[in-house]
Amino acid sequence: MTATDRSIELINVAAQAAADKLAHDIIAYDVSDVLSITDAFLLASAPSDRQVKSIVDEIEEKLLKELGAKPVRREGDRDARWILLDYVDIVVHVQHSEERVFYALERLWKDCPEIELPEDAKQTKGKAEEHAKLRAAQAEDDVDGDLF
């Protein structure tokens, strides 16, 4: 069994919306063979709680506007460290970068086929690592600056 055309359409619009809000490491998996409750997962992350919320809001807005889709459930809003949008056909996970590393959902679903995403979404791979290196370098510069 593979993800339906509707699921793929939802995934692509959600992935583009996440990319538009500068999400990191966007990836989607066809989980239809291993889960009966949904066809696909979309994973994305961001380096701040505010950006996580912004990405989720954009995904929700675009899916409603372009495809008339509303989530049946939205969880994790209070802390905005990991927000889940359940559209039945797909489930969207937007995580703070730290939670993404800690929970490593990719490791759980790595045996499932990846879903082809829009080019903007593909270009986000590796952005979390780039951002972490940049922040580390800035922190090092701040420490060096304090010593003199």
Short mmCIF file of C-alpha atoms in Angstrom, two decimals:
data_model
loop_
_atom_site.label_atom_id
_atom_site.label_comp_id
_atom_site.label_asym_id
_atom_site.label_seq_id
_atom_site.Cartn_x
_atom_site.Cartn_y
_atom_site.Cartn_z
CA MET A 1 0.00 0.00 0.00
CA THR A 2 1.28 3.48 -0.77
CA ALA A 3 0.24 6.95 0.24
CA THR A 4 -2.78 8.25 -1.66
CA ASP A 5 -2.60 11.08 -4.17
CA ARG A 6 -4.44 13.27 -1.66
CA SER A 7 -1.82 12.52 1.00
CA ILE A 8 1.00 13.39 -1.39
CA GLU A 9 -0.76 16.62 -2.31
CA LEU A 10 -1.15 17.54 1.38
CA ILE A 11 2.50 16.68 2.07
CA ASN A 12 3.75 18.83 -0.81
CA VAL A 13 1.72 21.89 0.18
CA ALA A 14 2.76 21.49 3.83
CA ALA A 15 6.43 21.03 2.89
CA GLN A 16 6.39 24.15 0.70
CA ALA A 17 4.72 26.15 3.49
CA ALA A 18 7.40 24.98 5.95
CA ALA A 19 10.15 25.90 3.49
CA ASP A 20 8.59 29.33 3.00
CA LYS A 21 8.99 29.93 6.75
CA LEU A 22 12.62 28.71 6.67
CA ALA A 23 12.13 25.36 8.38
CA HIS A 24 15.18 23.11 8.63
CA ASP A 25 15.62 19.55 7.38
CA ILE A 26 12.17 18.99 5.90
CA ILE A 27 11.53 15.34 5.10
CA ALA A 28 8.46 13.21 4.48
CA TYR A 29 7.92 9.47 4.83
CA ASP A 30 5.28 7.19 3.38
CA VAL A 31 4.26 5.23 6.48
CA SER A 32 1.16 3.64 4.96
CA ASP A 33 2.68 0.13 4.96
CA VAL A 34 3.49 0.19 8.68
CA LEU A 35 0.70 2.33 10.13
CA SER A 36 -3.01 2.02 9.51
CA ILE A 37 -3.87 5.41 11.05
CA THR A 38 -2.16 7.66 8.49
CA ASP A 39 -0.41 7.60 5.12
CA ALA A 40 2.51 9.96 5.63
CA PHE A 41 4.58 11.93 8.11
CA LEU A 42 6.16 15.30 7.44
CA LEU A 43 9.03 16.32 9.72
CA ALA A 44 10.51 19.80 9.98
CA SER A 45 12.40 21.77 12.61
CA ALA A 46 13.41 25.27 13.61
CA PRO A 47 15.92 26.77 16.03
CA SER A 48 13.38 28.71 18.12
CA ASP A 49 9.96 28.18 19.67
CA ARG A 50 8.63 31.25 17.89
CA GLN A 51 9.72 29.93 14.51
CA VAL A 52 8.21 26.49 15.24
CA LYS A 53 4.86 28.18 15.85
CA SER A 54 5.21 30.35 12.75
CA ILE A 55 5.93 27.31 10.58
CA VAL A 56 2.92 25.45 11.97
CA ASP A 57 0.65 28.45 11.44
CA GLU A 58 1.81 28.76 7.82
CA ILE A 59 1.27 25.06 7.14
CA GLU A 60 -2.21 25.22 8.64
CA GLU A 61 -3.09 28.35 6.66
CA LYS A 62 -1.79 27.02 3.31
CA LEU A 63 -3.49 23.64 3.65
CA LEU A 64 -6.79 25.32 4.45
CA LYS A 65 -6.50 27.95 1.72
CA GLU A 66 -5.16 25.74 -1.08
CA LEU A 67 -6.73 22.37 -0.29
CA GLY A 68 -9.56 23.09 2.15
CA ALA A 69 -7.91 20.83 4.74
CA LYS A 70 -8.26 21.42 8.48
CA PRO A 71 -6.39 19.44 11.12
CA VAL A 72 -8.53 17.18 13.29
CA ARG A 73 -6.06 17.70 16.11
CA ARG A 74 -3.28 20.14 16.99
CA GLU A 75 -1.03 19.35 19.94
CA GLY A 76 1.96 20.99 21.60
CA ASP A 77 1.03 24.65 21.25
CA ARG A 78 1.74 25.68 24.81
CA ASP A 79 5.49 25.15 24.74
CA ALA A 80 5.93 25.21 20.95
CA ARG A 81 8.80 22.76 21.22
CA TRP A 82 7.04 20.05 19.23
CA ILE A 83 3.76 20.79 17.53
CA LEU A 84 1.81 18.04 15.83
CA LEU A 85 -0.90 18.62 13.21
CA ASP A 86 -3.06 15.60 12.49
CA TYR A 87 -4.86 15.72 9.14
CA VAL A 88 -5.78 11.99 9.31
CA ASP A 89 -4.19 11.34 5.88
CA ILE A 90 -0.95 12.95 7.03
CA VAL A 91 0.62 13.95 10.32
CA VAL A 92 2.92 16.97 10.47
CA HIS A 93 5.61 17.19 13.16
CA VAL A 94 7.37 20.54 13.60
CA GLN A 95 10.00 20.36 16.31
CA HIS A 96 12.46 22.65 17.97
CA SER A 97 15.91 21.61 16.74
CA GLU A 98 16.86 20.25 20.16
CA GLU A 99 13.79 18.00 20.29
CA ARG A 100 14.46 16.87 16.74
CA VAL A 101 17.91 15.63 17.72
CA PHE A 102 16.73 14.10 21.00
CA TYR A 103 13.72 12.19 19.65
CA ALA A 104 15.28 11.35 16.24
CA LEU A 105 12.03 10.45 14.50
CA GLU A 106 13.97 9.85 11.29
CA ARG A 107 15.58 6.86 12.96
CA LEU A 108 12.15 5.36 13.65
CA TRP A 109 10.90 5.78 10.09
CA LYS A 110 14.13 5.35 8.10
CA ASP A 111 12.92 2.06 6.60
CA CYS A 112 9.86 3.76 5.11
CA PRO A 113 10.13 5.28 1.64
CA GLU A 114 10.81 9.01 1.47
CA ILE A 115 8.26 11.10 -0.38
CA GLU A 116 9.59 13.41 -3.09
CA LEU A 117 9.21 17.02 -1.95
CA PRO A 118 9.24 20.41 -3.70
CA GLU A 119 12.71 21.76 -4.50
CA ASP A 120 12.51 24.49 -1.81
CA ALA A 121 11.88 21.83 0.82
CA LYS A 122 14.73 19.62 -0.43
CA GLN A 123 17.14 22.53 -0.08
CA THR A 124 16.50 22.68 3.68
CA LYS A 125 18.45 19.47 4.34
CA GLY A 126 21.45 20.19 6.52
CA LYS A 127 20.22 23.63 7.59
CA ALA A 128 19.94 22.66 11.26
CA GLU A 129 23.58 21.57 11.30
CA GLU A 130 24.66 24.77 9.53
CA HIS A 131 22.70 26.84 12.03
CA ALA A 132 24.20 24.97 15.01
CA LYS A 133 27.74 25.52 13.69
CA LEU A 134 27.05 29.22 13.14
CA ARG A 135 25.68 29.60 16.67
CA ALA A 136 28.69 27.76 18.11
CA ALA A 137 31.07 30.02 16.21
CA GLN A 138 29.20 33.11 17.42
CA ALA A 139 29.30 31.86 20.99
CA GLU A 140 33.02 31.23 20.68
CA ASP A 141 33.53 34.74 19.32
CA ASP A 142 31.56 36.14 22.26
CA VAL A 143 33.74 34.22 24.74
CA ASP A 144 36.94 35.32 22.97
CA GLY A 145 35.74 38.91 22.98
CA ASP A 146 35.10 38.77 26.72
CA LEU A 147 38.65 37.66 27.46
CA PHE A 148 40.32 40.78 26.10
#
